[in-house]
Coordinates of C-alpha atoms in Angstrom, one line a residue:
M1 CA 0.0 0.0 0.0
S2 CA 1.2 3.5 -0.8
E3 CA 1.5 6.3 1.7
K4 CA -1.2 8.1 -0.2
A5 CA -3.5 5.2 -0.3
A6 CA -3.1 4.7 3.5
S7 CA -3.7 8.3 4.3
E8 CA -6.8 8.4 2.1
S9 CA -8.3 5.3 3.9
R10 CA -7.8 6.4 7.5
P11 CA -5.9 9.1 9.6
L12 CA -2.2 8.5 10.1
N13 CA -1.4 7.1 13.5
F14 CA 1.2 8.9 15.7
I15 CA 4.1 6.8 14.4
E16 CA 3.1 7.3 10.7
Q17 CA 3.0 11.1 11.5
I18 CA 6.5 10.9 12.8
I19 CA 7.7 9.0 9.8
K20 CA 6.0 11.3 7.4
K21 CA 7.5 14.4 9.0
D22 CA 10.9 12.7 9.0
L23 CA 10.7 12.1 5.3
D24 CA 9.3 15.4 4.5
E25 CA 12.2 17.3 6.4
G26 CA 14.9 15.0 5.0
V27 CA 15.7 13.4 8.3
H28 CA 15.5 10.0 6.6
S29 CA 15.5 9.3 2.9
N30 CA 13.9 6.0 3.2
V31 CA 12.2 3.9 6.0
V32 CA 13.8 0.8 7.6
T33 CA 12.0 -0.9 10.3
R34 CA 12.5 -4.3 12.0
F35 CA 10.6 -7.1 13.8
P36 CA 13.0 -8.3 16.5
P37 CA 11.5 -11.4 18.3
E38 CA 13.5 -13.3 20.9
P39 CA 13.2 -17.1 19.9
N40 CA 12.3 -18.3 23.4
G41 CA 8.7 -19.3 22.7
Y42 CA 5.9 -19.1 19.9
L43 CA 4.6 -15.9 18.9
H44 CA 1.1 -14.7 20.2
I45 CA -1.5 -12.2 19.2
G46 CA 0.4 -9.4 20.6
H47 CA 3.4 -10.1 18.5
A48 CA 0.8 -10.1 15.5
K49 CA 0.2 -6.5 16.2
S50 CA 3.8 -5.7 16.2
I51 CA 4.3 -7.6 13.0
C52 CA 1.5 -5.8 11.2
L53 CA 2.9 -2.5 12.5
N54 CA 6.5 -2.8 11.7
F55 CA 5.9 -4.6 8.3
G56 CA 2.9 -2.4 7.4
L57 CA 5.0 0.8 8.1
A58 CA 7.6 -0.3 5.6
Q59 CA 4.9 -1.0 3.1
T60 CA 3.1 2.2 3.6
F61 CA 6.2 4.3 3.1
G62 CA 7.9 2.1 0.4
G63 CA 10.7 1.1 2.7
Q64 CA 11.9 -2.4 4.1
C65 CA 11.4 -4.3 7.3
N66 CA 14.0 -6.8 8.6
L67 CA 13.2 -9.9 10.5
R68 CA 15.9 -10.1 13.2
F69 CA 16.1 -12.6 16.1
D70 CA 17.4 -11.1 19.3
D71 CA 19.0 -14.3 20.4
T72 CA 21.3 -13.1 23.3
N73 CA 20.1 -15.8 25.8
P74 CA 20.9 -19.3 24.8
E75 CA 19.5 -20.7 27.9
K76 CA 15.8 -20.3 26.8
E77 CA 16.3 -20.2 22.9
E78 CA 15.8 -22.8 20.4
M79 CA 15.7 -23.4 16.6
E80 CA 12.2 -24.7 17.0
Y81 CA 11.0 -21.2 18.0
V82 CA 13.1 -19.6 15.2
E83 CA 11.5 -21.8 12.5
S84 CA 7.9 -21.2 13.9
I85 CA 8.4 -17.4 14.0
K86 CA 9.4 -17.4 10.4
R87 CA 6.3 -19.4 9.5
D88 CA 4.1 -17.0 11.5
V89 CA 5.5 -13.9 9.7
E90 CA 5.1 -15.6 6.3
W91 CA 1.5 -16.7 7.1
L92 CA 0.4 -13.3 8.0
G93 CA 1.4 -12.4 4.6
F94 CA 4.6 -10.4 5.0
E95 CA 8.1 -10.8 3.6
W96 CA 11.2 -9.5 5.2
A97 CA 14.1 -7.7 3.5
G98 CA 17.0 -9.8 2.6
D99 CA 18.2 -12.8 4.7
V100 CA 16.9 -13.5 8.2
R101 CA 19.2 -11.6 10.6
Y102 CA 20.4 -12.6 14.2
A103 CA 21.9 -10.6 16.9
S104 CA 24.2 -13.4 17.3
S105 CA 25.7 -12.5 13.9
Y106 CA 27.1 -9.3 15.5
F107 CA 28.6 -10.8 18.7
D108 CA 32.1 -10.0 17.5
Q109 CA 31.2 -6.4 17.0
F110 CA 29.5 -6.3 20.4
Y111 CA 32.6 -7.6 22.1
E112 CA 34.6 -4.9 20.3
W113 CA 32.4 -2.2 21.5
A114 CA 32.4 -3.5 25.1
L115 CA 36.2 -3.2 24.8
H116 CA 35.7 0.3 23.6
L117 CA 33.6 1.3 26.7
I118 CA 36.2 -0.3 28.9
R119 CA 38.9 1.6 27.3
E120 CA 36.9 4.9 27.5
G121 CA 36.5 4.3 31.3
K122 CA 32.8 3.7 30.8
A123 CA 32.6 0.0 31.6
Y124 CA 33.9 -2.2 34.4
V125 CA 33.9 -5.8 35.5
C126 CA 31.9 -6.1 38.8
H127 CA 32.3 -9.2 41.2
L128 CA 29.3 -8.3 43.4
S129 CA 26.8 -11.3 43.8
P130 CA 23.4 -10.9 42.5
E131 CA 22.0 -10.2 45.9
E132 CA 24.8 -7.7 46.6
T133 CA 24.1 -6.1 43.3
K134 CA 20.5 -5.7 44.1
E135 CA 21.3 -4.1 47.4
Y136 CA 23.8 -1.6 46.0
R137 CA 21.3 -0.7 43.2
G138 CA 19.0 1.0 45.7
W139 CA 15.2 1.7 45.2
A140 CA 13.1 3.8 43.0
T141 CA 13.1 6.4 45.8
K142 CA 16.6 5.8 47.0
P143 CA 19.8 6.3 45.2
G144 CA 22.1 3.3 44.7
K145 CA 25.8 3.4 45.7
D146 CA 28.9 2.6 43.8
S147 CA 30.2 -1.0 43.5
P148 CA 33.6 -1.4 45.2
Y149 CA 34.8 -2.6 41.7
R150 CA 33.7 0.6 40.0
N151 CA 36.9 2.3 39.9
R152 CA 39.2 -0.4 38.7
S153 CA 41.8 0.7 36.1
V154 CA 41.2 0.2 32.4
E155 CA 44.0 -2.3 32.4
E156 CA 42.5 -4.3 35.1
N157 CA 39.1 -4.3 33.5
L158 CA 40.4 -5.4 30.2
A159 CA 42.2 -8.3 32.0
E160 CA 39.2 -9.2 33.9
F161 CA 36.8 -9.1 30.8
E162 CA 39.3 -11.4 29.0
K163 CA 39.1 -13.9 31.9
M164 CA 35.3 -13.8 31.4
R165 CA 35.6 -14.5 27.8
A166 CA 38.1 -17.3 28.3
G167 CA 35.8 -19.1 30.7
E168 CA 37.9 -18.6 33.8
Y169 CA 35.0 -17.6 35.9
D170 CA 31.9 -19.5 36.8
E171 CA 28.4 -18.4 35.9
G172 CA 27.3 -15.5 38.2
A173 CA 30.8 -14.9 39.4
C174 CA 31.0 -11.5 37.7
V175 CA 29.4 -9.3 35.1
L176 CA 30.5 -6.3 32.8
R177 CA 28.6 -3.2 33.6
A178 CA 28.2 0.2 32.1
K179 CA 29.6 3.1 34.3
I180 CA 26.7 5.6 34.1
D181 CA 25.0 6.9 37.3
M182 CA 24.1 5.0 40.4
A183 CA 22.0 7.9 41.5
S184 CA 19.9 8.2 38.5
P185 CA 16.1 8.3 39.1
N186 CA 15.9 5.9 36.2
M187 CA 16.9 2.5 37.5
N188 CA 18.0 1.4 34.0
M189 CA 20.7 3.9 34.1
R190 CA 22.3 2.6 37.4
D191 CA 25.4 0.9 35.9
P192 CA 23.4 -1.6 33.8
M193 CA 24.8 -5.1 32.9
L194 CA 26.3 -5.3 29.6
Y195 CA 27.6 -9.0 29.5
R196 CA 27.1 -12.0 31.8
I197 CA 28.6 -15.5 31.8
R198 CA 26.5 -18.3 30.2
K199 CA 28.4 -21.6 29.8
Q200 CA 26.0 -22.9 27.3
A201 CA 26.1 -23.6 23.5
H202 CA 24.2 -21.2 21.3
H203 CA 21.9 -22.4 18.5
Q204 CA 23.8 -20.1 15.9
T205 CA 27.2 -19.8 17.3
G206 CA 27.9 -23.1 19.0
D207 CA 30.5 -23.0 21.7
K208 CA 32.4 -20.0 20.5
W209 CA 31.2 -17.8 23.3
C210 CA 30.7 -18.3 27.1
I211 CA 29.7 -14.6 27.6
Y212 CA 26.8 -13.0 26.1
P213 CA 25.5 -9.5 25.9
T214 CA 22.2 -8.4 27.4
Y215 CA 19.2 -7.4 25.4
D216 CA 19.7 -3.7 26.4
F217 CA 23.2 -3.6 25.3
A218 CA 22.6 -5.4 22.0
H219 CA 19.3 -4.1 20.8
G220 CA 20.2 -0.5 20.0
Q221 CA 23.5 -1.6 18.4
E222 CA 21.7 -4.0 16.2
D223 CA 19.4 -1.3 14.9
A224 CA 22.5 0.9 14.3
I225 CA 24.2 -1.8 12.3
E226 CA 21.2 -2.4 10.3
G227 CA 20.5 1.2 9.5
I228 CA 17.1 1.1 11.2
S229 CA 15.3 4.4 10.8
H230 CA 12.5 4.0 13.3
S231 CA 12.9 1.5 16.2
I232 CA 9.4 0.5 17.3
C233 CA 9.0 -0.9 20.8
T234 CA 6.1 -1.4 23.3
L235 CA 5.6 1.0 26.1
E236 CA 7.3 -1.0 28.7
F237 CA 10.7 0.0 27.1
A238 CA 10.0 3.6 27.3
D239 CA 12.2 3.8 30.5
H240 CA 15.0 2.0 28.7
R241 CA 15.0 4.5 25.9
P242 CA 17.6 6.9 27.9
L243 CA 19.9 3.7 28.0
Y244 CA 19.3 2.8 24.4
E245 CA 20.4 6.4 23.6
W246 CA 23.4 6.4 25.9
F247 CA 24.8 3.4 24.1
I248 CA 24.2 5.0 20.8
E249 CA 25.9 8.2 21.8
N250 CA 29.0 6.6 23.6
L251 CA 29.8 3.9 20.8
P252 CA 31.2 4.5 17.4
V253 CA 28.1 3.0 15.7
P254 CA 27.4 3.5 11.9
S255 CA 24.1 5.1 12.3
K256 CA 21.8 6.7 15.0
P257 CA 18.4 5.0 15.1
R258 CA 15.6 6.5 17.5
Q259 CA 13.3 4.4 19.6
Y260 CA 9.6 5.1 19.6
E261 CA 7.1 3.2 21.8
F262 CA 3.4 2.2 21.5
A263 CA 0.9 0.6 23.6
R264 CA 1.1 -3.3 23.5
L265 CA -1.9 -5.3 22.8
E266 CA -3.8 -6.6 25.9
L267 CA -6.9 -8.8 25.4
N268 CA -9.4 -9.9 28.0
Y269 CA -9.9 -13.6 28.7
T270 CA -6.3 -14.1 27.5
V271 CA -2.9 -14.7 28.9
T272 CA 0.1 -13.6 26.7
S273 CA 3.0 -13.9 29.1
K274 CA 5.5 -16.3 27.3
R275 CA 6.3 -17.7 30.7
K276 CA 2.7 -18.6 31.5
L277 CA 2.0 -19.9 28.0
K278 CA 5.1 -22.2 28.3
Q279 CA 3.7 -23.4 31.7
L280 CA 0.4 -24.3 30.1
V281 CA 2.3 -26.4 27.5
D282 CA 4.9 -27.8 29.9
E283 CA 2.2 -28.9 32.3
N284 CA -0.2 -30.3 29.6
H285 CA -3.0 -28.0 30.2
V286 CA -3.1 -27.5 26.5
D287 CA -1.9 -29.7 23.4
G288 CA 1.3 -27.9 22.6
W289 CA 2.1 -24.3 21.7
D290 CA -0.2 -24.7 18.5
D291 CA -3.3 -25.8 20.7
P292 CA -6.2 -24.0 19.0
R293 CA -7.1 -22.5 22.4
M294 CA -3.8 -20.8 22.6
P295 CA -3.4 -17.1 21.8
T296 CA -0.5 -18.0 19.7
I297 CA -0.3 -17.3 16.0
S298 CA 0.2 -21.0 15.2
G299 CA -2.7 -21.9 17.6
M300 CA -5.0 -19.5 15.9
R301 CA -3.9 -20.6 12.4
R302 CA -4.6 -24.4 13.5
R303 CA -8.0 -23.3 14.8
G304 CA -9.0 -21.8 11.5
Y305 CA -8.3 -18.0 11.9
S306 CA -7.4 -16.4 8.7
P307 CA -4.4 -14.2 8.2
A308 CA -6.8 -11.4 6.8
S309 CA -8.8 -11.5 10.0
L310 CA -5.8 -10.9 12.2
R311 CA -4.5 -8.1 10.1
N312 CA -8.0 -6.5 10.0
F313 CA -8.1 -6.9 13.8
C314 CA -4.8 -5.0 14.1
E315 CA -6.0 -2.3 11.8
M316 CA -9.2 -2.0 13.8
I317 CA -7.7 -1.5 17.2
G318 CA -5.1 1.1 16.0
V319 CA -1.7 2.2 17.3
T320 CA -1.7 4.4 20.4
K321 CA 0.5 5.7 23.1
S322 CA -2.0 4.9 26.0
G323 CA -2.5 1.2 27.1
S324 CA -6.0 -0.4 27.3
T325 CA -7.5 -3.9 27.5
I326 CA -9.2 -4.8 24.2
D327 CA -12.4 -7.0 24.4
V328 CA -11.5 -10.3 22.7
G329 CA -14.9 -10.1 21.0
Q330 CA -13.4 -7.6 18.7
L331 CA -10.9 -10.2 17.5
E332 CA -13.8 -12.9 17.3
Y333 CA -15.8 -10.2 15.4
C334 CA -13.1 -9.8 12.8
V335 CA -12.6 -13.6 12.4
R336 CA -16.3 -14.2 12.0
D337 CA -16.7 -11.3 9.5
D338 CA -13.9 -12.5 7.3
L339 CA -15.0 -16.1 7.4
N340 CA -18.6 -15.3 6.7
N341 CA -17.5 -13.4 3.5
N342 CA -15.0 -16.0 2.3
A343 CA -15.6 -19.4 3.7
P344 CA -17.2 -22.0 1.6
R345 CA -20.4 -23.7 2.9
A346 CA -20.8 -27.2 3.8
M347 CA -23.2 -29.5 5.9
C348 CA -22.1 -31.5 9.0
V349 CA -24.4 -33.3 11.3
I350 CA -22.6 -33.4 14.6
N351 CA -25.1 -35.4 16.6
P352 CA -26.7 -37.7 14.0
L353 CA -30.3 -38.9 14.1
K354 CA -31.4 -41.1 11.3
V355 CA -34.4 -40.2 9.2
T356 CA -36.1 -42.8 6.8
I357 CA -38.3 -41.2 4.2
E358 CA -40.9 -43.9 3.5
N359 CA -42.2 -42.4 0.2
V360 CA -38.7 -42.6 -1.4
K361 CA -37.8 -46.0 -3.0
P362 CA -34.8 -47.7 -1.5
E363 CA -32.8 -47.6 -4.8
T364 CA -33.5 -43.9 -5.3
K365 CA -30.4 -41.8 -5.6
K366 CA -30.7 -38.0 -6.4
T367 CA -28.4 -35.1 -6.4
M368 CA -29.2 -31.7 -4.9
V369 CA -27.2 -28.7 -5.9
Q370 CA -26.1 -25.9 -3.6
P371 CA -23.8 -22.8 -4.0
V372 CA -20.4 -23.2 -2.6
H373 CA -20.9 -19.6 -1.2
P374 CA -24.2 -17.8 -1.4
N375 CA -22.7 -14.6 -2.4
K376 CA -19.9 -15.7 -4.6
E377 CA -21.1 -17.3 -7.8
E378 CA -17.5 -17.7 -9.1
L379 CA -16.9 -20.5 -6.5
G380 CA -19.4 -22.6 -8.2
E381 CA -21.7 -25.3 -6.9
R382 CA -21.6 -28.4 -4.9
E383 CA -23.4 -31.7 -5.3
L384 CA -25.3 -33.2 -2.4
P385 CA -26.5 -36.9 -2.6
F386 CA -30.0 -37.6 -1.4
S387 CA -31.6 -41.0 -0.8
R388 CA -34.3 -42.6 1.3
E389 CA -32.1 -42.4 4.4
I390 CA -30.5 -39.2 5.7
Y391 CA -29.1 -37.9 9.1
I392 CA -30.4 -34.7 10.8
D393 CA -29.0 -33.4 14.0
R394 CA -30.7 -34.8 17.2
A395 CA -31.2 -31.2 18.5
D396 CA -33.3 -30.6 15.5
F397 CA -36.0 -32.9 16.4
S398 CA -38.7 -32.8 19.2
E399 CA -41.7 -35.0 20.0
D400 CA -43.2 -32.2 21.9
T401 CA -46.1 -31.0 19.8
T402 CA -46.8 -28.0 22.2
L403 CA -43.6 -26.3 21.2
S404 CA -44.3 -22.8 19.6
R405 CA -43.1 -22.3 16.1
K406 CA -41.4 -19.1 17.3
K407 CA -39.2 -20.9 19.8
F408 CA -38.6 -24.2 17.8
K409 CA -38.2 -23.6 14.2
R410 CA -37.1 -27.2 13.5
L411 CA -38.8 -30.8 13.0
V412 CA -41.7 -31.6 15.5
L413 CA -43.6 -34.9 15.4
G414 CA -46.6 -34.6 13.0
E415 CA -45.3 -31.3 11.4
Y416 CA -43.1 -30.2 8.5
V417 CA -39.7 -28.9 8.1
R418 CA -37.6 -27.9 5.0
L419 CA -34.2 -29.7 4.4
R420 CA -31.7 -27.2 3.4
G421 CA -31.5 -27.0 -0.5
S422 CA -33.9 -30.0 -0.7
Y423 CA -37.4 -31.3 0.0
V424 CA -40.0 -30.4 2.8
I425 CA -40.5 -33.5 4.9
K426 CA -43.0 -34.4 7.6
A427 CA -42.1 -36.4 10.7
D428 CA -44.8 -39.2 11.0
A429 CA -43.4 -41.6 13.7
V430 CA -40.4 -41.9 15.9
I431 CA -38.7 -45.0 17.0
T432 CA -37.1 -45.0 20.4
D433 CA -34.7 -47.2 22.6
E434 CA -35.4 -48.8 25.9
N435 CA -34.7 -45.4 27.5
G436 CA -37.2 -43.6 25.3
E437 CA -34.5 -41.7 23.3
P438 CA -35.1 -41.5 19.6
T439 CA -33.1 -43.6 17.4
E440 CA -34.9 -43.1 14.1
I441 CA -37.6 -40.8 12.6
V442 CA -40.1 -42.1 10.0
A443 CA -41.0 -39.4 7.5
T444 CA -42.4 -38.5 4.2
L445 CA -41.4 -36.0 1.8
V446 CA -43.5 -33.5 -0.1
P447 CA -43.0 -33.8 -3.8
K448 CA -42.0 -30.9 -6.1
T449 CA -40.7 -28.8 -3.1
V450 CA -37.1 -28.6 -4.1
G451 CA -36.6 -24.8 -4.7
E452 CA -40.5 -24.5 -4.7
N453 CA -42.9 -23.5 -2.2
P454 CA -45.0 -26.3 -0.6
P455 CA -48.7 -26.7 -1.4
E456 CA -51.2 -24.4 0.4
G457 CA -51.8 -25.6 3.8
I458 CA -48.4 -26.9 4.4
K459 CA -46.2 -24.7 6.5
P460 CA -42.7 -25.8 7.4
R461 CA -41.5 -24.7 10.8
G462 CA -38.1 -23.8 9.5
V463 CA -35.0 -25.0 7.7
I464 CA -32.5 -27.7 9.0
H465 CA -29.3 -29.2 7.7
W466 CA -28.8 -32.7 6.8
V467 CA -26.6 -35.2 5.0
D468 CA -27.3 -38.4 3.1
A469 CA -26.9 -41.4 5.4
N470 CA -25.5 -43.7 2.5
D471 CA -23.1 -41.3 0.9
C472 CA -21.3 -39.2 3.6
V473 CA -18.0 -39.0 5.4
D474 CA -17.5 -39.9 9.0
C475 CA -15.6 -37.3 11.0
E476 CA -14.6 -36.0 14.5
V477 CA -15.4 -32.6 15.5
R478 CA -13.7 -30.5 18.2
L479 CA -15.6 -27.8 19.7
Y480 CA -13.1 -25.2 21.0
D481 CA -14.0 -22.3 23.3
R482 CA -12.2 -19.6 25.3
L483 CA -9.3 -21.2 27.3
F484 CA -10.2 -18.9 30.3
N485 CA -13.5 -18.1 31.7
D486 CA -12.3 -14.9 33.7
E487 CA -11.9 -11.6 31.9
A488 CA -8.6 -11.0 33.7
P489 CA -7.1 -14.4 34.4
D490 CA -3.8 -13.3 35.7
A491 CA -4.6 -9.9 37.2
G492 CA -3.3 -9.0 40.7
D493 CA -2.5 -12.0 42.7
K494 CA -4.6 -14.4 40.8
N495 CA -3.4 -17.9 39.8
F496 CA -4.2 -17.9 36.1
L497 CA -4.7 -21.7 36.1
D498 CA -7.6 -21.2 38.4
A499 CA -9.3 -19.4 35.6
L500 CA -9.1 -22.3 33.0
N501 CA -12.3 -23.0 31.4
P502 CA -13.2 -26.7 31.8
E503 CA -15.4 -26.6 28.8
S504 CA -12.9 -25.2 26.4
L505 CA -12.7 -28.3 24.5
Q506 CA -15.4 -30.9 23.6
I507 CA -14.4 -33.8 21.3
I508 CA -17.4 -35.4 19.5
S509 CA -16.9 -38.5 17.3
G510 CA -19.3 -40.1 15.0
C511 CA -20.4 -37.0 13.2
K512 CA -21.5 -37.1 9.5
A513 CA -20.4 -34.5 7.0
E514 CA -21.1 -34.1 3.3
K515 CA -19.1 -36.2 1.1
G516 CA -17.2 -33.2 -0.6
L517 CA -15.3 -32.6 2.7
V518 CA -13.3 -35.6 2.2
N519 CA -11.2 -33.3 0.0
A520 CA -10.8 -30.8 2.7
R521 CA -7.2 -29.4 3.2
A522 CA -5.7 -28.2 6.6
E523 CA -6.4 -24.6 7.4
Q524 CA -9.1 -24.2 4.8
S525 CA -12.1 -22.9 6.6
Y526 CA -15.8 -23.9 6.1
Q527 CA -19.1 -22.6 7.3
F528 CA -20.7 -25.7 8.6
E529 CA -24.3 -24.4 7.9
R530 CA -26.2 -23.5 11.1
E531 CA -23.4 -24.8 13.3
G532 CA -20.4 -22.4 13.1
Y533 CA -17.0 -22.1 11.2
F534 CA -14.7 -25.1 11.1
C535 CA -11.4 -26.1 9.5
L536 CA -9.6 -29.4 9.1
D537 CA -7.2 -30.0 11.8
S538 CA -3.5 -30.0 10.7
K539 CA -2.3 -32.3 13.6
Y540 CA -4.8 -35.1 13.9
S541 CA -6.3 -35.5 10.5
S542 CA -5.0 -38.3 8.4
D543 CA -6.1 -40.2 5.2
D544 CA -8.1 -42.6 7.6
K545 CA -9.5 -39.8 9.9
L546 CA -11.0 -36.3 9.4
V547 CA -11.0 -34.0 12.4
F548 CA -12.5 -30.7 12.2
N549 CA -12.0 -27.8 14.6
R550 CA -14.6 -25.3 15.4
T551 CA -13.0 -22.0 14.8
I552 CA -15.9 -19.8 16.0
G553 CA -19.6 -20.0 16.3
L554 CA -21.9 -18.2 14.0
K555 CA -23.0 -15.8 16.9
D556 CA -21.1 -14.5 20.0
N557 CA -22.3 -16.5 22.8
W558 CA -20.2 -14.5 25.3
K559 CA -22.1 -11.2 25.1
K560 CA -23.1 -9.9 28.5

């Protein structure tokens, strides 16, 4: 999208206004942004907002966006996460500039810049224990005090830092710190850590290093190396900006990027802490990072959310400086709206009840024709077999003849109903088991009612879905709902696990679907008529078993 097109479709958000001003005034000649995830977990809906923002800014202003992994902590990072993040970005419809980038590719340069700070008397090796460091650091309202190692000579610090690199110290024995201001009201400026010892192999650099830079030390320098024009972060990094700028000013970096902050995405009924999401996975509360109940991009993809629906949601909520909690219903609205406009239609009977139509001969085989989508003729038509025996949903039949037509617009014993895209039928009798539960309905059809009104005096109660009992496919249906039943599951002192929704997953086997769904492919969404939106599960489906996940219902059942 061009800048002109974006500005004509909606007002520019505050970051777009900054970029436009920078371009107009010649501060920058082109826009370079970056999406910099740490590969320590799968991306979630909050990252989707950041992806859409950073890549969207590059698209709007004709620039480029880098995908860069901030992989400075080998203890928690894995290649599995790297690959999943790449898939997520591509699935959302974005393409990064050039090769994938890694902070670890710049480790040699970071080390040289650390030496530069030491030589300039602006960094020192500190042997305080973590507990002592915390004590010396002070409080927000109380100045810190200098480390006893703060005034070491340059030569001594260079020697100590080399010992750190050579692996002569154990983890936690010492760190490299910047020498800034232990009395600063900004806690981030109180001699922050630059390097710590981690005797652990790195997924990119192997065993080359046993010391690793901190995120704060690496991040701004990565931006400078890559020539980032606008470094976009969430609001919790606003207090880190003075430190970001201190490094840029005190190091011989090739460019001087600036950091801007926006409000992160907070959703109700949702947890987005990577630590808590990992806990859900590790403790088997969910079926992996891509469980369709998870707020991860891979989970939403497996559930059947479309890339367009997530992009539309991020566009709808906008980019602001003030934080707020967004109603998850807005996300669900975007998903429902996109699928309503684009998902092919199909019929699936989740709780089948057999109907035998007595005035249809046993050998009769007919074909009913329905559109793939009622508003998209270009998608064509689908063929539905029809014979003497069909299935309807058990919930669509009642023996109670006193039910009002207004409240129960389905099949009632002794009355009529229309089968979607087919005949009007009448329920003449019901066969029950020893518990009085219906096992079969005996019915008759009204001739010449396919696409035609029934004769005068016959008034169907409503329209119900069905499938042919002799030419359908068996499937399993998984009815997913929200993972938490508390609007703020991890607020305050709450244990978020206490808010888990025990009804967030219902697995139903023995479902019957129209035969065309045997060709369904993973992540292709369908509207199961009168039931909701579903997609073929990418994990448990096979050539011998079809498993469909409910993406979302036709209506919002969580409205207050």
